[in-house]
Amino acid sequence: MTDNLIPAFRRGYRLQWEPAQESHVVLYPEGMAKLNETATAILELVDGKQDVAAIIHTLNTRFPEAGGVDEDVKAFLQAAYEQKWIQFREPN
């Protein structure tokens, strides 16, 4: 995965707060996936406009005590892609 790829939710998939679960979830046609705080922090930045580098920069700024989240963010985005929650596109 390169830093200039732009992640976006696939059609029919979305992030939302689910009161019954008391957490954020990814909703999709076949069901939903409950998210932890870290996954939520990453997916809240997936807007189809920001590239991977911008998402990482925002999270490194927001959580400086983490000591760099670059590889963790990339690993999570790769897993979200494999789960078919998100897709990537090249910048224009």
mmCIF file of N, CA and C in Angstrom:
data_model
loop_
_atom_site.group_PDB
_atom_site.id
_atom_site.type_symbol
_atom_site.label_atom_id
_atom_site.label_comp_id
_atom_site.label_asym_id
_atom_site.label_seq_id
_atom_site.Cartn_x
_atom_site.Cartn_y
_atom_site.Cartn_z
ATOM 1 N N MET A 1 0.846 -1.182 0.000
ATOM 2 C CA MET A 1 0.000 0.000 0.000
ATOM 3 C C MET A 1 0.888 1.241 0.000
ATOM 4 N N THR A 2 0.562 2.161 -0.882
ATOM 5 C CA THR A 2 1.326 3.402 -0.928
ATOM 6 C C THR A 2 0.570 4.509 -0.190
ATOM 7 N N ASP A 3 1.322 5.476 0.285
ATOM 8 C CA ASP A 3 0.742 6.551 1.084
ATOM 9 C C ASP A 3 -0.181 7.476 0.298
ATOM 10 N N ASN A 4 -0.095 7.444 -1.025
ATOM 11 C CA ASN A 4 -0.921 8.359 -1.813
ATOM 12 C C ASN A 4 -2.274 7.762 -2.204
ATOM 13 N N LEU A 5 -2.528 6.502 -1.858
ATOM 14 C CA LEU A 5 -3.840 5.915 -2.146
ATOM 15 C C LEU A 5 -4.908 6.562 -1.270
ATOM 16 N N ILE A 6 -6.106 6.673 -1.815
ATOM 17 C CA ILE A 6 -7.210 7.325 -1.113
ATOM 18 C C ILE A 6 -8.267 6.271 -0.763
ATOM 19 N N PRO A 7 -8.441 5.992 0.538
ATOM 20 C CA PRO A 7 -9.453 5.010 0.929
ATOM 21 C C PRO A 7 -10.849 5.638 0.995
ATOM 22 N N ALA A 8 -11.850 4.835 0.659
ATOM 23 C CA ALA A 8 -13.249 5.254 0.748
ATOM 24 C C ALA A 8 -14.088 4.026 1.068
ATOM 25 N N PHE A 9 -15.190 4.253 1.751
ATOM 26 C CA PHE A 9 -16.093 3.141 2.015
ATOM 27 C C PHE A 9 -16.700 2.658 0.706
ATOM 28 N N ARG A 10 -16.872 1.353 0.613
ATOM 29 C CA ARG A 10 -17.524 0.773 -0.557
ATOM 30 C C ARG A 10 -19.007 1.131 -0.537
ATOM 31 N N ARG A 11 -19.607 1.098 -1.659
ATOM 32 C CA ARG A 11 -21.042 1.368 -1.770
ATOM 33 C C ARG A 11 -21.804 0.401 -0.861
ATOM 34 N N GLY A 12 -22.716 0.944 -0.069
ATOM 35 C CA GLY A 12 -23.507 0.128 0.842
ATOM 36 C C GLY A 12 -22.873 -0.075 2.205
ATOM 37 N N TYR A 13 -21.671 0.448 2.414
ATOM 38 C CA TYR A 13 -20.962 0.321 3.690
ATOM 39 C C TYR A 13 -20.857 1.699 4.324
ATOM 40 N N ARG A 14 -21.025 1.764 5.640
ATOM 41 C CA ARG A 14 -20.880 3.059 6.312
ATOM 42 C C ARG A 14 -20.540 2.873 7.781
ATOM 43 N N LEU A 15 -19.939 3.904 8.324
ATOM 44 C CA LEU A 15 -19.592 3.956 9.742
ATOM 45 C C LEU A 15 -20.703 4.703 10.461
ATOM 46 N N GLN A 16 -21.165 4.163 11.579
ATOM 47 C CA GLN A 16 -22.146 4.899 12.378
ATOM 48 C C GLN A 16 -22.106 4.439 13.823
ATOM 49 N N TRP A 17 -22.602 5.316 14.707
ATOM 50 C CA TRP A 17 -22.757 4.990 16.121
ATOM 51 C C TRP A 17 -23.989 4.118 16.257
ATOM 52 N N GLU A 18 -23.866 3.022 16.975
ATOM 53 C CA GLU A 18 -24.972 2.099 17.195
ATOM 54 C C GLU A 18 -25.280 2.071 18.687
ATOM 55 N N PRO A 19 -26.348 2.771 19.121
ATOM 56 C CA PRO A 19 -26.661 2.830 20.557
ATOM 57 C C PRO A 19 -26.836 1.447 21.202
ATOM 58 N N ALA A 20 -27.445 0.520 20.508
ATOM 59 C CA ALA A 20 -27.665 -0.811 21.078
ATOM 60 C C ALA A 20 -26.347 -1.525 21.361
ATOM 61 N N GLN A 21 -25.329 -1.249 20.556
ATOM 62 C CA GLN A 21 -24.008 -1.862 20.735
ATOM 63 C C GLN A 21 -23.113 -1.013 21.634
ATOM 64 N N GLU A 22 -23.528 0.229 21.870
ATOM 65 C CA GLU A 22 -22.726 1.204 22.612
ATOM 66 C C GLU A 22 -21.337 1.362 22.017
ATOM 67 N N SER A 23 -21.295 1.372 20.686
ATOM 68 C CA SER A 23 -20.024 1.548 19.979
ATOM 69 C C SER A 23 -20.306 1.938 18.535
ATOM 70 N N HIS A 24 -19.243 2.330 17.851
ATOM 71 C CA HIS A 24 -19.342 2.544 16.417
ATOM 72 C C HIS A 24 -19.309 1.187 15.732
ATOM 73 N N VAL A 25 -19.957 1.122 14.590
ATOM 74 C CA VAL A 25 -19.985 -0.101 13.802
ATOM 75 C C VAL A 25 -19.817 0.257 12.332
ATOM 76 N N VAL A 26 -19.396 -0.733 11.563
ATOM 77 C CA VAL A 26 -19.472 -0.628 10.115
ATOM 78 C C VAL A 26 -20.719 -1.400 9.721
ATOM 79 N N LEU A 27 -21.659 -0.705 9.115
ATOM 80 C CA LEU A 27 -22.878 -1.347 8.620
ATOM 81 C C LEU A 27 -22.672 -1.698 7.163
ATOM 82 N N TYR A 28 -23.149 -2.881 6.773
ATOM 83 C CA TYR A 28 -23.053 -3.313 5.393
ATOM 84 C C TYR A 28 -24.229 -4.229 5.101
ATOM 85 N N PRO A 29 -24.500 -4.529 3.833
ATOM 86 C CA PRO A 29 -25.713 -5.268 3.491
ATOM 87 C C PRO A 29 -25.889 -6.601 4.233
ATOM 88 N N GLU A 30 -24.794 -7.284 4.532
ATOM 89 C CA GLU A 30 -24.897 -8.589 5.184
ATOM 90 C C GLU A 30 -24.904 -8.505 6.701
ATOM 91 N N GLY A 31 -24.725 -7.307 7.281
ATOM 92 C CA GLY A 31 -24.684 -7.213 8.735
ATOM 93 C C GLY A 31 -23.922 -6.000 9.219
ATOM 94 N N MET A 32 -23.187 -6.216 10.306
ATOM 95 C CA MET A 32 -22.392 -5.129 10.864
ATOM 96 C C MET A 32 -21.199 -5.690 11.609
ATOM 97 N N ALA A 33 -20.200 -4.837 11.787
ATOM 98 C CA ALA A 33 -19.004 -5.192 12.547
ATOM 99 C C ALA A 33 -18.818 -4.139 13.632
ATOM 100 N N LYS A 34 -18.726 -4.577 14.867
ATOM 101 C CA LYS A 34 -18.507 -3.683 15.996
ATOM 102 C C LYS A 34 -17.038 -3.273 16.017
ATOM 103 N N LEU A 35 -16.774 -1.992 16.266
ATOM 104 C CA LEU A 35 -15.418 -1.461 16.214
ATOM 105 C C LEU A 35 -14.922 -1.041 17.592
ATOM 106 N N ASN A 36 -13.617 -1.152 17.787
ATOM 107 C CA ASN A 36 -13.018 -0.594 19.001
ATOM 108 C C ASN A 36 -12.658 0.874 18.735
ATOM 109 N N GLU A 37 -12.149 1.548 19.745
ATOM 110 C CA GLU A 37 -11.852 2.977 19.618
ATOM 111 C C GLU A 37 -10.794 3.269 18.562
ATOM 112 N N THR A 38 -9.800 2.404 18.464
ATOM 113 C CA THR A 38 -8.730 2.617 17.481
ATOM 114 C C THR A 38 -9.271 2.512 16.062
ATOM 115 N N ALA A 39 -10.033 1.472 15.800
ATOM 116 C CA ALA A 39 -10.622 1.300 14.467
ATOM 117 C C ALA A 39 -11.526 2.473 14.126
ATOM 118 N N THR A 40 -12.299 2.930 15.096
ATOM 119 C CA THR A 40 -13.185 4.068 14.882
ATOM 120 C C THR A 40 -12.390 5.323 14.539
ATOM 121 N N ALA A 41 -11.300 5.580 15.272
ATOM 122 C CA ALA A 41 -10.482 6.769 15.025
ATOM 123 C C ALA A 41 -9.943 6.776 13.595
ATOM 124 N N ILE A 42 -9.564 5.611 13.105
ATOM 125 C CA ILE A 42 -9.052 5.516 11.735
ATOM 126 C C ILE A 42 -10.182 5.701 10.727
ATOM 127 N N LEU A 43 -11.261 4.944 10.898
ATOM 128 C CA LEU A 43 -12.335 4.968 9.907
ATOM 129 C C LEU A 43 -13.090 6.297 9.866
ATOM 130 N N GLU A 44 -13.070 7.051 10.959
ATOM 131 C CA GLU A 44 -13.693 8.377 10.929
ATOM 132 C C GLU A 44 -12.997 9.300 9.934
ATOM 133 N N LEU A 45 -11.762 9.006 9.607
ATOM 134 C CA LEU A 45 -10.990 9.825 8.673
ATOM 135 C C LEU A 45 -11.085 9.343 7.231
ATOM 136 N N VAL A 46 -11.713 8.202 7.025
ATOM 137 C CA VAL A 46 -11.883 7.661 5.669
ATOM 138 C C VAL A 46 -13.080 8.365 5.034
ATOM 139 N N ASP A 47 -12.769 9.349 4.180
ATOM 140 C CA ASP A 47 -13.826 10.167 3.592
ATOM 141 C C ASP A 47 -13.792 10.195 2.068
ATOM 142 N N GLY A 48 -12.897 9.402 1.479
ATOM 143 C CA GLY A 48 -12.790 9.383 0.031
ATOM 144 C C GLY A 48 -12.029 10.574 -0.543
ATOM 145 N N LYS A 49 -11.501 11.440 0.341
ATOM 146 C CA LYS A 49 -10.765 12.623 -0.100
ATOM 147 C C LYS A 49 -9.326 12.617 0.392
ATOM 148 N N GLN A 50 -9.126 12.157 1.637
ATOM 149 C CA GLN A 50 -7.788 12.142 2.236
ATOM 150 C C GLN A 50 -7.045 10.874 1.823
ATOM 151 N N ASP A 51 -5.757 11.035 1.547
ATOM 152 C CA ASP A 51 -4.965 9.852 1.244
ATOM 153 C C ASP A 51 -4.445 9.227 2.551
ATOM 154 N N VAL A 52 -3.829 8.080 2.421
ATOM 155 C CA VAL A 52 -3.319 7.351 3.581
ATOM 156 C C VAL A 52 -2.344 8.219 4.371
ATOM 157 N N ALA A 53 -1.475 8.954 3.694
ATOM 158 C CA ALA A 53 -0.498 9.814 4.381
ATOM 159 C C ALA A 53 -1.192 10.866 5.238
ATOM 160 N N ALA A 54 -2.264 11.466 4.739
ATOM 161 C CA ALA A 54 -2.985 12.492 5.499
ATOM 162 C C ALA A 54 -3.659 11.886 6.728
ATOM 163 N N ILE A 55 -4.207 10.704 6.575
ATOM 164 C CA ILE A 55 -4.846 10.022 7.711
ATOM 165 C C ILE A 55 -3.804 9.726 8.783
ATOM 166 N N ILE A 56 -2.662 9.212 8.366
ATOM 167 C CA ILE A 56 -1.586 8.908 9.312
ATOM 168 C C ILE A 56 -1.110 10.180 10.002
ATOM 169 N N HIS A 57 -0.930 11.244 9.245
ATOM 170 C CA HIS A 57 -0.482 12.513 9.828
ATOM 171 C C HIS A 57 -1.474 13.011 10.890
ATOM 172 N N THR A 58 -2.749 12.969 10.574
ATOM 173 C CA THR A 58 -3.779 13.406 11.530
ATOM 174 C C THR A 58 -3.717 12.585 12.804
ATOM 175 N N LEU A 59 -3.602 11.276 12.670
ATOM 176 C CA LEU A 59 -3.579 10.403 13.854
ATOM 177 C C LEU A 59 -2.290 10.561 14.652
ATOM 178 N N ASN A 60 -1.158 10.747 13.979
ATOM 179 C CA ASN A 60 0.101 10.998 14.699
ATOM 180 C C ASN A 60 0.032 12.308 15.476
ATOM 181 N N THR A 61 -0.641 13.303 14.910
ATOM 182 C CA THR A 61 -0.814 14.590 15.588
ATOM 183 C C THR A 61 -1.769 14.456 16.772
ATOM 184 N N ARG A 62 -2.843 13.706 16.566
ATOM 185 C CA ARG A 62 -3.864 13.536 17.604
ATOM 186 C C ARG A 62 -3.368 12.674 18.767
ATOM 187 N N PHE A 63 -2.506 11.701 18.467
ATOM 188 C CA PHE A 63 -2.036 10.757 19.482
ATOM 189 C C PHE A 63 -0.515 10.702 19.522
ATOM 190 N N PRO A 64 0.146 11.799 19.893
ATOM 191 C CA PRO A 64 1.614 11.814 19.879
ATOM 192 C C PRO A 64 2.221 10.803 20.854
ATOM 193 N N GLU A 65 1.507 10.486 21.911
ATOM 194 C CA GLU A 65 2.018 9.525 22.896
ATOM 195 C C GLU A 65 2.145 8.113 22.328
ATOM 196 N N ALA A 66 1.513 7.855 21.192
ATOM 197 C CA ALA A 66 1.586 6.524 20.577
ATOM 198 C C ALA A 66 2.945 6.268 19.920
ATOM 199 N N GLY A 67 3.697 7.330 19.678
ATOM 200 C CA GLY A 67 5.038 7.160 19.122
ATOM 201 C C GLY A 67 5.058 6.772 17.661
ATOM 202 N N GLY A 68 4.062 7.146 16.906
ATOM 203 C CA GLY A 68 4.020 6.838 15.473
ATOM 204 C C GLY A 68 3.083 5.682 15.178
ATOM 205 N N VAL A 69 2.031 5.967 14.448
ATOM 206 C CA VAL A 69 1.017 4.944 14.170
ATOM 207 C C VAL A 69 1.032 4.480 12.718
ATOM 208 N N ASP A 70 2.043 4.882 11.984
ATOM 209 C CA ASP A 70 2.089 4.634 10.545
ATOM 210 C C ASP A 70 1.779 3.190 10.167
ATOM 211 N N GLU A 71 2.547 2.268 10.670
ATOM 212 C CA GLU A 71 2.386 0.866 10.267
ATOM 213 C C GLU A 71 1.076 0.264 10.780
ATOM 214 N N ASP A 72 0.642 0.679 11.973
ATOM 215 C CA ASP A 72 -0.634 0.179 12.506
ATOM 216 C C ASP A 72 -1.809 0.641 11.645
ATOM 217 N N VAL A 73 -1.777 1.896 11.211
ATOM 218 C CA VAL A 73 -2.849 2.415 10.364
ATOM 219 C C VAL A 73 -2.863 1.677 9.034
ATOM 220 N N LYS A 74 -1.697 1.510 8.435
ATOM 221 C CA LYS A 74 -1.628 0.786 7.164
ATOM 222 C C LYS A 74 -2.127 -0.647 7.306
ATOM 223 N N ALA A 75 -1.755 -1.311 8.385
ATOM 224 C CA ALA A 75 -2.196 -2.695 8.611
ATOM 225 C C ALA A 75 -3.712 -2.747 8.783
ATOM 226 N N PHE A 76 -4.269 -1.780 9.528
ATOM 227 C CA PHE A 76 -5.720 -1.774 9.715
ATOM 228 C C PHE A 76 -6.439 -1.494 8.398
ATOM 229 N N LEU A 77 -5.964 -0.514 7.639
ATOM 230 C CA LEU A 77 -6.605 -0.207 6.360
ATOM 231 C C LEU A 77 -6.523 -1.401 5.408
ATOM 232 N N GLN A 78 -5.420 -2.114 5.438
ATOM 233 C CA GLN A 78 -5.296 -3.326 4.613
ATOM 234 C C GLN A 78 -6.322 -4.372 5.050
ATOM 235 N N ALA A 79 -6.488 -4.535 6.359
ATOM 236 C CA ALA A 79 -7.478 -5.494 6.877
ATOM 237 C C ALA A 79 -8.900 -5.056 6.510
ATOM 238 N N ALA A 80 -9.181 -3.751 6.596
ATOM 239 C CA ALA A 80 -10.507 -3.244 6.222
ATOM 240 C C ALA A 80 -10.765 -3.475 4.732
ATOM 241 N N TYR A 81 -9.729 -3.347 3.923
ATOM 242 C CA TYR A 81 -9.833 -3.622 2.490
ATOM 243 C C TYR A 81 -10.129 -5.109 2.259
ATOM 244 N N GLU A 82 -9.425 -5.961 2.964
ATOM 245 C CA GLU A 82 -9.633 -7.404 2.816
ATOM 246 C C GLU A 82 -11.022 -7.828 3.292
ATOM 247 N N GLN A 83 -11.577 -7.098 4.266
ATOM 248 C CA GLN A 83 -12.945 -7.365 4.735
ATOM 249 C C GLN A 83 -13.980 -6.778 3.774
ATOM 250 N N LYS A 84 -13.491 -6.052 2.771
ATOM 251 C CA LYS A 84 -14.319 -5.406 1.754
ATOM 252 C C LYS A 84 -15.130 -4.230 2.286
ATOM 253 N N TRP A 85 -14.684 -3.626 3.403
ATOM 254 C CA TRP A 85 -15.345 -2.432 3.932
ATOM 255 C C TRP A 85 -14.983 -1.209 3.110
ATOM 256 N N ILE A 86 -13.714 -1.146 2.684
ATOM 257 C CA ILE A 86 -13.220 0.030 1.970
ATOM 258 C C ILE A 86 -12.582 -0.401 0.653
ATOM 259 N N GLN A 87 -12.384 0.584 -0.189
ATOM 260 C CA GLN A 87 -11.627 0.394 -1.426
ATOM 261 C C GLN A 87 -10.636 1.537 -1.530
ATOM 262 N N PHE A 88 -9.673 1.395 -2.386
ATOM 263 C CA PHE A 88 -8.658 2.425 -2.594
ATOM 264 C C PHE A 88 -8.734 2.912 -4.029
ATOM 265 N N ARG A 89 -8.425 4.191 -4.190
ATOM 266 C CA ARG A 89 -8.287 4.721 -5.555
ATOM 267 C C ARG A 89 -7.009 5.541 -5.625
ATOM 268 N N GLU A 90 -6.516 5.642 -6.820
ATOM 269 C CA GLU A 90 -5.335 6.470 -7.081
ATOM 270 C C GLU A 90 -5.764 7.928 -7.046
ATOM 271 N N PRO A 91 -4.860 8.837 -6.658
ATOM 272 C CA PRO A 91 -5.200 10.264 -6.710
ATOM 273 C C PRO A 91 -5.403 10.701 -8.154
ATOM 274 N N ASN A 92 -6.196 11.738 -8.349
ATOM 275 C CA ASN A 92 -6.450 12.246 -9.714
ATOM 276 C C ASN A 92 -5.231 12.886 -10.302
#
